[in-house]
Amino acid sequence: MSQLTESPTSPASIPVTETPAAPSVPIAPAVDVALLGEQLMGRWGDIRRTARTLAARADMKRVEGQSMLEHRERVMGQLHALVTEKAVHRAFPISVGGNENHGGNIAGFEELVLADPSLQIKSGVQWGLFGAAVMHLGTEYHHKKYLPGIMNLEIPGAFAMTETGHGSDVAAVGTTATFDTHSGEFVLNTPFRAAWKDYLGNAAVDGRAAVVFAQLITQGVNHGVHAFFVPLRDENGFLAGIGGEDDGLKGGLNGIDNGRLHFTDVRVPRADLLNRYGDVAEDGTYSSSIASSGRRFFTMLGTLVQGRVSLDGAAVVASKLALTIALTYGSERRQFTAGSESNEEVILDYQRHQRRLLPRLATTYAMSFAHEVFLAKFDGVFSGAHDTDADRQDLETIAAALKPLSTWAALDIIQESREACGGQGFLVENRLTSLRADLDVYVTFEGDNNVLLQLVAKRLLTDYSRRFAHAGPGVMAQFVVDQVNEAAINRTGLRSLVQNVRDFGSTARSVGNIRDEDSQRQLLTDRVQAMVAEIAQHLRPASKLPKVEAAALFNSNQNALIEAARAHGELLQWEAFTDGVHAVGDEGTRQVLTWLRDLFGLSLIEKNAAWYLIHGRISGQRALAITSYIDDRLLPRLREHALDLVAAFEFTPEHLGASIALGAEKQRQDEARDYYRAQREAGVAPVAEKNIGRSERA
């Protein structure tokens, strides 16, 4: 083999002095606002934007200071505008002029909260509850007879389920519908005061009909709660046998005419039983395609889950609105000369202000991503694409998990945003006080939040017991064993991991381990599973106890059940947020969202640090390290991107409607700074008394 040789004078032999490479400076990540906005708008982004265009119109927006009667009249007029704009037909059957677009329909209605929550809820009563009950619980006969009038608002209606004495316990309502075989009619009665239908939108003034939920009794047998189409009023007022009252002024949502209804021997034609799941023949014989009365009841109620879907989504939109106002104001309002003798600091630069708002921004992003998953699940069920019994049960569980978390969080976020804006936040013109008042009731209607979380906990216990019904103590002790498949994750949100959660020891490593995505998942998942396993062990004797003792045992674990369900809902949100991060193509945006996701996950662990410490999942050192990492690393990083993160919500000035988020505060602050700067430059600024002695000493 020959060798390649070089002569002494060849270029390769001449020493070359290389210029040292400039040290690499990491490029700070930037948020692609347009890309992120498109992702947040989700699958039905075009419908959301169409709804927002409508919500931005002056005639659709709330007028502050109106009387209750004026507000009600305005909102009813706005409902007619929704009909004119064909904004109400999307979910209804094609046979009556609808589009059968269930997910898009909910997405559009959620955005109406930007105009006025009263408008969003009253439209939801008319088309999402009253109309949807006729659509989902009725048959083709009811669709053709009633849906066109419901859709075009010729038949304003109420959804008469809740009673003064029974709200969340629908199965125990007192109103009865007894079949009279001689007349072929049902006889509707409210036998006592607590059975009056209450808190019903459209009942006090506008409603001409209602879907009334009552105990169906025929041939001496109570077949449980069924729904009936019942006319209420004509141009002269209530029809014979029907009475009612106005609920009057409320703590919020006063554009809705909530009222009470009661019935005395009201005759309802047999054909007006909404009989998709249960029917009565002319001779009074009852029949149903669902043999189990319990399963039949939950199937009927499950068709009406869209109310919880829309409340979850509206709470997310309202949270985004509040944070956009508060973070914009915080980036412009100046207070105290902490780091300068002359310039006051922007309040969002203070760590405490960041602590107040940025974790709530992270929560809002988690809620937003989770809602899109929830909405897609809802659309899959109601479009028929994924409509098995398991799918419907999963949808009901997700609804019962997410609606409480988002509505509670919305109240917290709006209130903290109000306080973060000081006196300006208390002015009605800046929207936050009215928004807080209107969303207050979201936490109790369409299911009280605590009751809903109890339903989630029961589902978790059911899944747990099915898996471990015949397991011995050794298997029970190793509950966290292996990774479950994606289908199971979608159903329950529970993940089993390869190893038990353990603390990794040194302080130096603690933050790095917790910051890792898999470690966050491990800690959040293990908490849910450990809580469910512990409760299951406590309740294990219940099946062998007398009813009274079993109920007492369950009651003694009720709070733990609700806390486990809350943890499960938070895990669902974290998983959805993480999936959303992975879906981002832009590297800078993905990095910022990762920090925001970490803030959400670590804030959950920090909030529940006592549980993790008591159960030996983390050490005291690690708990301290989590707080330090949030304060010293995540908050400063995210502070630089806060305005971009809210800009991605795509709100226009017409949507915000708050002067402090539209430049008024910046103008005031700039004027003040210019004034003092001019004084200093002209040498006419007075000397502060505290500086006189200092100057003399110098």
XYZ file of C-alpha atoms in Angstrom:
698
model
C 0.000 0.000 0.000
C 1.483 3.367 -0.974
C 1.657 6.231 1.492
C 0.566 9.754 0.723
C 3.460 12.066 1.585
C 3.588 15.867 1.614
C 6.554 18.069 0.844
C 7.775 20.500 3.490
C 6.383 23.342 1.434
C 2.956 21.908 0.787
C -0.009 23.905 2.085
C -0.915 21.169 4.492
C 2.415 21.564 6.264
C 2.025 25.315 6.897
C 0.752 25.941 10.420
C -2.576 27.714 10.457
C -3.782 29.840 13.344
C -7.482 29.122 13.793
C -9.831 31.796 15.071
C -11.477 30.417 18.178
C -15.180 29.851 17.738
C -17.393 32.346 19.478
C -19.032 30.845 22.531
C -22.523 29.644 21.704
C -25.244 31.696 23.307
C -28.494 29.833 23.721
C -31.255 31.473 21.790
C -34.172 32.374 24.000
C -37.298 30.533 22.919
C -40.109 32.516 21.372
C -43.798 31.708 21.146
C -45.354 31.463 17.720
C -48.567 33.164 18.771
C -50.492 32.422 15.585
C -49.529 28.739 15.628
C -50.413 28.381 19.296
C -53.686 30.216 18.787
C -54.649 27.810 16.035
C -53.924 24.863 18.304
C -55.934 26.310 21.183
C -58.922 26.972 18.919
C -59.028 23.232 18.334
C -60.894 21.074 15.884
C -63.843 23.461 15.609
C -61.778 26.638 15.410
C -63.714 28.028 12.442
C -66.987 27.750 14.366
C -65.414 29.313 17.445
C -64.244 32.276 15.399
C -67.655 32.661 13.799
C -69.231 32.681 17.252
C -66.680 35.206 18.480
C -67.478 37.508 15.584
C -71.094 37.371 16.663
C -70.182 37.872 20.343
C -68.190 41.001 19.457
C -71.213 42.763 17.957
C -72.513 45.695 19.983
C -76.078 44.388 19.904
C -74.985 41.084 21.417
C -72.950 42.467 24.291
C -74.101 43.015 27.831
C -75.096 46.529 28.868
C -73.994 47.050 32.461
C -76.369 48.774 34.814
C -79.587 47.571 33.227
C -82.452 46.558 35.467
C -83.356 42.888 35.676
C -86.343 43.359 33.371
C -84.306 45.337 30.829
C -81.551 42.718 30.900
C -84.033 39.884 30.364
C -85.654 41.667 27.435
C -82.283 42.338 25.826
C -81.139 38.722 26.143
C -84.391 37.395 24.674
C -83.871 39.708 21.710
C -80.348 38.354 21.331
C -81.729 34.818 21.147
C -83.763 35.891 18.136
C -80.551 37.263 16.621
C -78.912 33.854 17.088
C -81.765 32.313 15.112
C -81.350 34.889 12.343
C -77.617 34.152 12.176
C -78.300 30.378 12.036
C -76.175 29.892 15.122
C -78.554 27.445 16.827
C -79.184 24.690 14.295
C -75.835 22.896 14.222
C -76.634 19.946 16.506
C -80.164 19.233 15.350
C -81.106 16.463 12.888
C -80.660 17.067 9.188
C -84.297 16.049 8.750
C -85.421 19.280 10.444
C -82.763 21.583 9.013
C -79.861 20.919 11.333
C -76.273 19.883 10.645
C -75.809 17.124 13.250
C -72.521 18.765 14.224
C -72.515 18.119 17.947
C -68.984 19.170 18.830
C -69.130 22.298 16.691
C -72.435 23.265 18.237
C -71.013 23.196 21.764
C -67.840 25.014 20.685
C -69.908 27.859 19.258
C -72.175 28.230 22.280
C -69.236 28.302 24.699
C -67.865 31.434 23.084
C -71.073 33.395 23.768
C -69.882 33.828 27.354
C -67.653 36.585 25.944
C -70.712 38.642 25.088
C -72.772 37.916 28.191
C -72.947 34.770 30.316
C -76.719 35.266 30.523
C -76.879 34.941 26.749
C -74.751 31.818 26.798
C -76.847 30.131 29.476
C -80.275 31.181 28.162
C -79.370 29.923 24.700
C -78.162 26.729 26.360
C -81.506 26.354 28.122
C -83.466 26.807 24.893
C -81.426 24.675 22.526
C -78.976 22.714 24.675
C -81.449 21.518 27.316
C -85.064 21.992 26.221
C -84.430 21.313 22.530
C -81.827 18.638 23.178
C -84.202 16.771 25.507
C -86.832 16.608 22.765
C -84.156 15.530 20.282
C -82.438 12.877 22.417
C -85.335 11.557 24.491
C -88.051 11.860 21.826
C -88.607 10.029 18.575
C -89.165 11.081 14.971
C -92.735 12.072 15.818
C -91.540 14.591 18.409
C -88.733 15.803 16.171
C -91.029 16.736 13.323
C -93.752 18.157 15.557
C -91.684 20.258 17.951
C -88.079 20.772 16.859
C -88.709 23.291 14.039
C -90.577 25.587 16.459
C -87.895 25.118 19.105
C -85.142 25.891 16.645
C -86.732 29.093 15.314
C -87.852 30.206 18.801
C -91.549 29.992 18.101
C -91.612 27.658 21.114
C -89.441 29.116 23.871
C -89.067 26.396 26.457
C -87.896 25.379 29.907
C -86.062 22.303 31.110
C -88.093 21.282 34.145
C -85.945 18.749 35.970
C -84.709 20.353 39.193
C -87.123 20.686 42.104
C -86.925 22.863 45.182
C -86.470 19.732 47.282
C -84.358 17.681 44.878
C -81.551 19.018 42.744
C -78.724 16.582 42.148
C -80.836 13.576 43.203
C -82.995 13.521 40.064
C -84.182 9.970 40.668
C -86.040 11.164 43.771
C -88.055 14.020 42.220
C -91.573 14.297 43.623
C -93.539 15.285 40.510
C -95.696 12.432 39.213
C -97.186 11.568 35.823
C -99.871 8.924 36.350
C -101.370 7.258 33.281
C -105.167 7.325 33.047
C -106.268 4.399 30.861
C -109.769 5.822 30.453
C -108.642 9.074 28.825
C -105.363 7.810 27.391
C -103.537 10.700 29.097
C -100.961 11.245 31.782
C -102.034 13.306 34.768
C -99.215 15.556 35.966
C -99.049 16.649 39.617
C -96.688 18.264 42.079
C -98.062 16.747 45.295
C -96.188 18.973 47.766
C -94.302 22.282 47.784
C -90.832 20.747 47.642
C -91.814 19.083 44.346
C -92.228 22.419 42.544
C -89.880 22.660 39.588
C -87.424 25.429 40.426
C -84.572 27.586 39.076
C -85.775 26.978 35.515
C -84.584 29.313 32.798
C -87.449 30.622 30.621
C -90.006 29.564 33.239
C -90.759 32.970 34.767
C -91.695 34.869 31.587
C -90.738 33.527 28.179
C -91.435 29.798 28.253
C -94.391 28.517 26.233
C -93.601 24.858 26.917
C -91.342 22.675 29.009
C -89.815 19.235 29.079
C -90.983 18.059 32.496
C -89.279 15.192 34.335
C -91.655 13.164 36.500
C -92.137 9.736 38.023
C -94.016 7.685 35.420
C -96.732 5.648 37.142
C -98.951 3.216 35.253
C -101.010 0.254 36.451
C -99.890 1.027 39.975
C -96.175 0.695 39.175
C -93.631 3.539 39.334
C -91.231 3.087 36.411
C -88.992 5.949 37.465
C -88.248 9.351 35.993
C -89.311 10.038 32.398
C -89.651 13.218 30.345
C -92.840 14.779 28.967
C -93.452 17.645 26.553
C -95.864 19.983 28.350
C -97.323 23.276 27.029
C -97.164 26.008 29.706
C -98.626 29.255 28.397
C -100.560 30.886 25.631
C -100.940 34.604 24.951
C -103.168 34.914 28.034
C -100.744 33.344 30.500
C -100.486 29.978 32.229
C -102.723 27.171 30.989
C -105.226 25.451 33.281
C -103.664 23.574 36.163
C -100.258 25.230 35.768
C -98.909 27.862 38.112
C -95.591 29.420 38.862
C -93.483 32.162 40.372
C -90.578 34.333 39.332
C -87.329 33.478 41.145
C -86.574 37.206 41.026
C -83.225 38.923 41.356
C -80.270 36.541 41.636
C -76.595 36.873 42.462
C -75.807 36.792 38.740
C -77.193 35.795 35.333
C -80.062 38.239 35.687
C -80.675 38.244 31.960
C -82.355 34.863 32.435
C -85.942 34.633 33.663
C -85.540 31.821 36.165
C -88.762 30.672 37.782
C -90.792 27.946 39.469
C -93.554 25.754 38.063
C -96.178 23.550 39.675
C -98.865 21.290 38.221
C -102.309 20.279 39.407
C -104.073 17.562 37.410
C -102.498 18.724 34.153
C -103.474 16.405 31.291
C -100.639 15.347 28.972
C -101.418 13.308 25.816
C -99.829 9.855 25.766
C -98.017 10.829 22.573
C -96.173 13.610 24.416
C -94.240 11.167 26.557
C -90.718 11.430 25.130
C -90.580 7.708 24.593
C -87.237 6.814 23.084
C -86.296 4.718 26.128
C -89.666 3.915 27.658
C -93.263 3.829 26.367
C -96.805 3.230 27.592
C -99.390 1.476 25.415
C -103.041 2.471 25.232
C -103.943 -0.146 27.829
C -101.314 1.223 30.236
C -98.697 -1.452 29.634
C -95.158 -0.141 30.087
C -92.313 -1.240 27.807
C -88.669 -0.334 27.384
C -85.718 -1.503 25.330
C -83.653 -1.265 28.545
C -84.760 -3.829 31.102
C -82.926 -2.400 34.115
C -84.673 0.647 35.577
C -81.392 1.961 36.947
C -79.573 1.621 33.666
C -82.542 3.161 31.832
C -82.463 6.196 34.127
C -78.750 6.794 33.671
C -79.031 6.263 29.910
C -81.705 8.952 29.675
C -79.715 11.393 31.782
C -76.536 10.552 29.894
C -78.035 11.905 26.670
C -78.146 15.330 28.341
C -74.456 15.469 29.257
C -73.847 18.328 26.829
C -74.830 20.832 29.523
C -71.769 19.834 31.524
C -69.627 19.924 28.400
C -70.637 23.496 27.609
C -70.180 24.656 31.222
C -66.660 23.234 31.223
C -65.871 25.043 27.985
C -67.482 28.328 29.006
C -65.510 28.282 32.271
C -62.311 27.910 30.240
C -63.231 30.850 27.982
C -64.090 33.033 30.987
C -60.778 32.128 32.665
C -58.880 33.085 29.531
C -60.705 36.407 29.422
C -59.975 37.229 33.064
C -56.284 36.372 32.787
C -55.870 38.370 29.590
C -57.238 41.416 31.407
C -55.157 40.862 34.543
C -51.865 40.026 32.840
C -52.178 42.925 30.407
C -52.857 45.286 33.297
C -50.025 43.771 35.333
C -47.573 44.354 32.492
C -48.482 48.076 32.350
C -49.319 49.135 35.895
C -46.296 50.476 37.796
C -45.908 50.540 41.564
C -42.955 51.235 43.896
C -39.377 52.121 42.963
C -37.843 48.851 44.071
C -34.920 48.784 41.649
C -34.620 52.412 40.639
C -34.570 55.860 42.222
C -36.929 57.230 39.615
C -38.767 54.528 37.646
C -41.516 52.502 39.279
C -41.616 48.779 38.634
C -44.148 47.004 36.463
C -46.124 44.936 38.970
C -45.878 41.765 36.866
C -42.127 41.875 37.527
C -42.757 41.223 41.209
C -42.483 37.562 42.126
C -45.657 37.608 44.205
C -47.663 38.925 41.273
C -46.225 36.183 39.076
C -47.116 33.609 41.738
C -50.691 34.869 41.761
C -51.287 34.764 38.031
C -48.859 32.491 36.187
C -49.826 29.194 37.898
C -53.434 30.080 37.126
C -52.439 30.683 33.516
C -50.906 27.191 33.516
C -54.146 25.787 34.954
C -56.152 27.538 32.244
C -54.004 26.001 29.527
C -54.450 22.577 31.121
C -58.212 23.130 31.260
C -58.240 24.246 27.633
C -56.386 21.207 26.316
C -58.477 18.867 28.457
C -61.694 20.449 27.210
C -60.767 19.814 23.586
C -60.237 16.128 24.398
C -63.553 16.119 26.261
C -65.360 17.826 23.370
C -63.961 15.350 20.842
C -65.130 12.485 23.069
C -68.590 14.059 23.263
C -68.765 14.476 19.494
C -67.657 10.892 18.954
C -70.477 9.581 21.134
C -73.259 11.779 19.793
C -72.226 11.530 16.150
C -72.323 7.750 16.501
C -68.671 7.330 15.551
C -67.806 5.939 19.003
C -71.111 5.204 20.694
C -70.906 2.079 22.805
C -72.093 1.711 26.386
C -68.474 1.972 27.486
C -68.001 5.178 25.471
C -71.055 6.757 27.072
C -69.966 5.752 30.559
C -66.509 7.172 29.894
C -68.013 10.433 28.634
C -70.183 10.772 31.738
C -67.156 10.120 33.969
C -65.016 12.687 32.157
C -67.846 15.224 32.347
C -68.266 14.617 36.071
C -64.496 15.000 36.574
C -63.750 18.087 34.466
C -66.819 20.290 34.967
C -66.171 20.657 38.729
C -62.487 21.433 38.285
C -62.980 24.033 35.564
C -65.910 25.843 37.174
C -64.210 26.007 40.573
C -60.990 27.134 38.909
C -62.822 29.825 36.929
C -64.149 31.404 40.123
C -60.678 31.313 41.660
C -59.009 32.687 38.527
C -61.509 35.508 38.050
C -61.323 36.483 41.723
C -57.517 36.485 41.777
C -57.484 38.448 38.530
C -59.867 40.970 40.093
C -57.654 41.374 43.154
C -54.523 41.585 41.019
C -56.063 44.604 39.295
C -56.783 46.355 42.595
C -59.471 49.019 42.551
C -59.540 48.991 38.760
C -60.596 45.365 38.896
C -63.522 46.289 41.123
C -64.950 48.699 38.561
C -67.783 47.148 36.573
C -66.378 48.638 33.378
C -63.478 46.207 33.617
C -65.810 43.193 33.632
C -64.267 41.023 36.325
C -66.840 41.564 39.088
C -69.801 40.851 36.816
C -68.043 37.840 35.290
C -67.374 36.424 38.758
C -70.993 36.902 39.816
C -72.389 35.309 36.670
C -70.160 32.243 36.831
C -70.819 31.646 40.516
C -73.785 29.370 39.849
C -71.863 27.299 37.291
C -70.446 25.263 40.181
C -73.875 24.047 41.259
C -76.053 23.727 38.197
C -75.963 20.799 35.820
C -74.834 18.874 38.886
C -73.347 20.128 42.144
C -69.593 19.785 41.852
C -69.154 17.689 44.982
C -71.878 15.291 43.900
C -70.306 14.951 40.458
C -66.904 14.141 41.925
C -68.535 11.515 44.088
C -69.837 9.878 40.894
C -66.289 9.887 39.511
C -64.965 8.265 42.678
C -67.559 5.516 42.481
C -66.472 4.816 38.893
C -62.841 4.637 39.971
C -63.751 2.228 42.751
C -65.762 0.104 40.333
C -62.829 -0.131 37.925
C -60.515 -0.919 40.814
C -62.750 -3.661 42.224
C -63.146 -5.292 38.809
C -59.424 -5.491 38.436
C -58.686 -6.731 41.935
C -61.882 -8.568 42.895
C -60.036 -11.857 43.339
C -56.571 -10.537 44.045
C -54.677 -11.540 47.148
C -52.892 -9.188 49.537
C -49.641 -9.416 47.607
C -51.258 -8.261 44.395
C -53.133 -5.499 46.207
C -49.867 -4.219 47.636
C -48.403 -4.020 44.164
C -51.216 -1.928 42.642
C -48.782 0.142 40.596
C -47.435 -2.629 38.406
C -47.433 -2.155 34.660
C -48.274 0.310 31.921
C -51.880 0.096 30.769
C -52.853 0.556 27.168
C -53.992 3.828 25.613
C -57.658 2.809 25.517
C -57.721 2.397 29.276
C -55.959 5.721 29.732
C -58.626 7.406 27.639
C -61.361 5.798 29.698
C -60.129 6.477 33.211
C -56.941 8.503 33.001
C -55.228 5.973 35.271
C -51.742 4.869 34.407
C -49.843 2.098 36.111
C -46.082 2.412 35.999
C -43.230 -0.071 35.995
C -41.962 0.771 39.455
C -43.341 2.221 42.622
C -42.724 5.897 43.154
C -39.688 6.434 45.325
C -37.583 9.368 46.349
C -34.273 9.604 44.547
C -32.349 11.061 47.463
C -30.019 13.991 47.043
C -31.173 17.588 46.917
C -28.988 18.213 43.893
C -30.850 15.596 41.869
C -34.301 16.244 43.252
C -35.402 19.048 40.956
C -34.043 17.361 37.867
C -35.987 14.201 38.594
C -39.265 15.939 39.393
C -38.920 18.218 36.378
C -38.873 15.173 34.132
C -42.202 14.473 32.428
C -42.278 10.804 33.385
C -41.586 11.612 37.025
C -44.436 14.112 37.141
C -46.748 11.542 35.590
C -45.549 8.968 38.067
C -46.238 11.125 41.101
C -49.616 12.380 39.886
C -50.752 8.915 38.836
C -49.538 7.189 41.962
C -51.494 9.613 44.122
C -54.765 8.737 42.368
C -54.127 5.016 42.477
C -52.966 4.981 46.088
C -55.971 7.025 47.205
C -58.400 4.740 45.377
C -56.707 1.621 46.750
C -56.822 2.965 50.294
C -60.508 3.878 50.051
C -61.312 0.502 48.501
C -59.731 -1.235 51.466
C -61.728 0.895 53.888
C -64.981 0.157 52.064
C -64.341 -3.542 51.505
C -66.526 -4.648 54.451
C -69.510 -2.625 53.162
C -70.904 -5.432 51.014
C -71.363 -7.621 54.101
C -72.839 -4.950 56.368
C -76.501 -4.034 56.932
C -77.648 -1.126 54.765
C -77.487 1.459 57.546
C -73.970 0.468 58.593
C -72.788 0.301 54.980
C -74.129 3.818 54.362
C -72.357 5.072 57.485
C -69.095 3.491 56.342
C -69.424 5.089 52.927
C -70.231 8.452 54.515
C -67.126 8.281 56.682
C -65.028 8.004 53.509
C -66.939 10.561 51.441
C -64.383 13.349 51.696
C -61.567 10.992 50.719
C -63.644 9.846 47.735
C -64.077 13.388 46.506
C -60.383 14.190 46.947
C -59.445 11.092 44.934
C -61.820 12.128 42.164
C -60.353 15.629 42.134
C -56.861 14.167 41.822
C -58.107 12.014 38.947
C -59.500 15.066 37.145
C -56.221 16.916 37.616
C -54.381 13.950 36.150
C -56.663 14.056 33.102
C -55.839 17.738 32.676
C -52.102 17.132 33.028
C -52.217 14.306 30.472
C -54.128 16.470 27.993
C -51.678 19.346 28.515
C -48.743 17.013 27.937
C -50.292 15.646 24.747
C -50.853 19.231 23.637
C -47.180 20.040 24.221
C -46.123 17.050 22.138
C -48.365 18.169 19.286
C -46.554 21.516 18.899
C -44.229 21.596 15.909
C -42.443 24.871 16.646
C -39.477 24.293 18.958
C -39.634 27.606 20.802
C -43.361 27.353 21.430
C -42.944 23.775 22.598
C -40.256 24.809 25.087
C -42.377 27.584 26.593
C -45.396 25.271 26.805
C -43.216 22.645 28.478
C -42.292 25.171 31.163
C -45.970 26.051 31.536
C -46.920 22.369 31.764
C -44.195 21.868 34.373
C -45.596 24.781 36.350
C -49.013 23.137 36.305
C -47.706 19.705 37.295
C -45.300 20.904 39.966
C -47.939 23.244 41.399
C -50.227 20.231 41.844
C -47.464 18.345 43.639
C -46.632 21.403 45.755
C -50.328 21.901 46.637
C -50.534 18.291 47.812
C -47.075 18.151 49.363
C -48.503 17.024 52.690
C -49.949 13.891 51.081
C -46.713 13.098 49.271
C -44.675 13.609 52.453
C -47.025 11.607 54.675
C -47.104 8.719 52.219
C -43.352 8.749 51.675
C -43.435 9.662 47.996
C -41.093 12.640 48.301
C -38.670 13.911 50.903
C -38.800 17.251 52.668
C -35.790 18.342 50.647
C -37.538 17.592 47.407
C -40.663 19.431 48.499
C -38.558 22.516 49.199
C -36.744 22.093 45.898
C -40.041 22.083 43.998
C -41.058 25.418 45.503
C -37.628 26.892 44.798
C -37.709 25.705 41.200
C -41.135 27.260 40.657
C -40.122 30.578 42.203
C -36.566 30.893 40.917
C -36.732 29.268 37.499
C -40.194 28.747 36.059
C -41.819 32.036 37.025
C -39.002 34.262 35.655
C -38.865 32.248 32.441
C -42.606 32.392 31.889
C -42.865 36.050 32.850
C -41.168 36.925 29.567
C -43.802 35.058 27.582
C -46.931 35.873 29.565
C -48.367 38.349 27.074
C -47.716 36.015 24.139
C -49.432 33.184 25.984
C -52.600 35.238 26.466
C -52.350 36.733 22.983
C -52.764 33.173 21.698
C -56.296 33.212 23.126
C -57.165 35.431 20.132
C -59.372 37.947 21.907
C -60.059 41.216 20.121
C -60.628 44.542 21.924
C -64.365 43.994 21.423
C -64.128 40.685 23.289
C -62.098 42.101 26.159
C -64.220 45.198 26.698
C -62.098 46.279 29.695
C -60.344 49.627 29.471
C -57.399 48.466 31.591
C -56.666 45.778 29.005
C -57.020 48.161 26.074
C -54.297 50.705 26.736
C -55.894 53.019 29.290
C -53.457 52.036 32.034
C -50.430 52.276 29.756
C -51.480 55.748 28.719
C -51.768 56.860 32.337
C -48.419 55.357 33.275
C -46.632 56.828 30.266
C -48.053 60.275 31.045
C -46.830 60.071 34.642
C -43.346 58.926 33.654
C -43.044 61.661 31.019
C -44.074 64.244 33.591
C -41.428 63.260 36.140
C -38.773 62.801 33.441
C -39.393 66.318 32.162
C -39.061 67.700 35.689
C -35.738 65.946 36.200
C -34.364 67.022 32.833
C -35.364 70.636 33.441
C -33.807 70.580 36.912
C -37.033 71.663 38.552
C -37.868 68.423 40.350
C -38.213 69.055 44.071
C -35.788 67.320 46.396
C -37.308 64.643 48.594
C -36.989 65.458 52.288
C -35.378 62.102 53.017
C -32.560 62.956 50.602
C -31.634 66.335 52.136
C -29.572 64.950 54.989
C -28.051 62.411 52.649
C -26.827 65.212 50.327
C -25.345 67.199 53.179
C -23.475 64.186 54.513
C -22.094 63.548 51.049
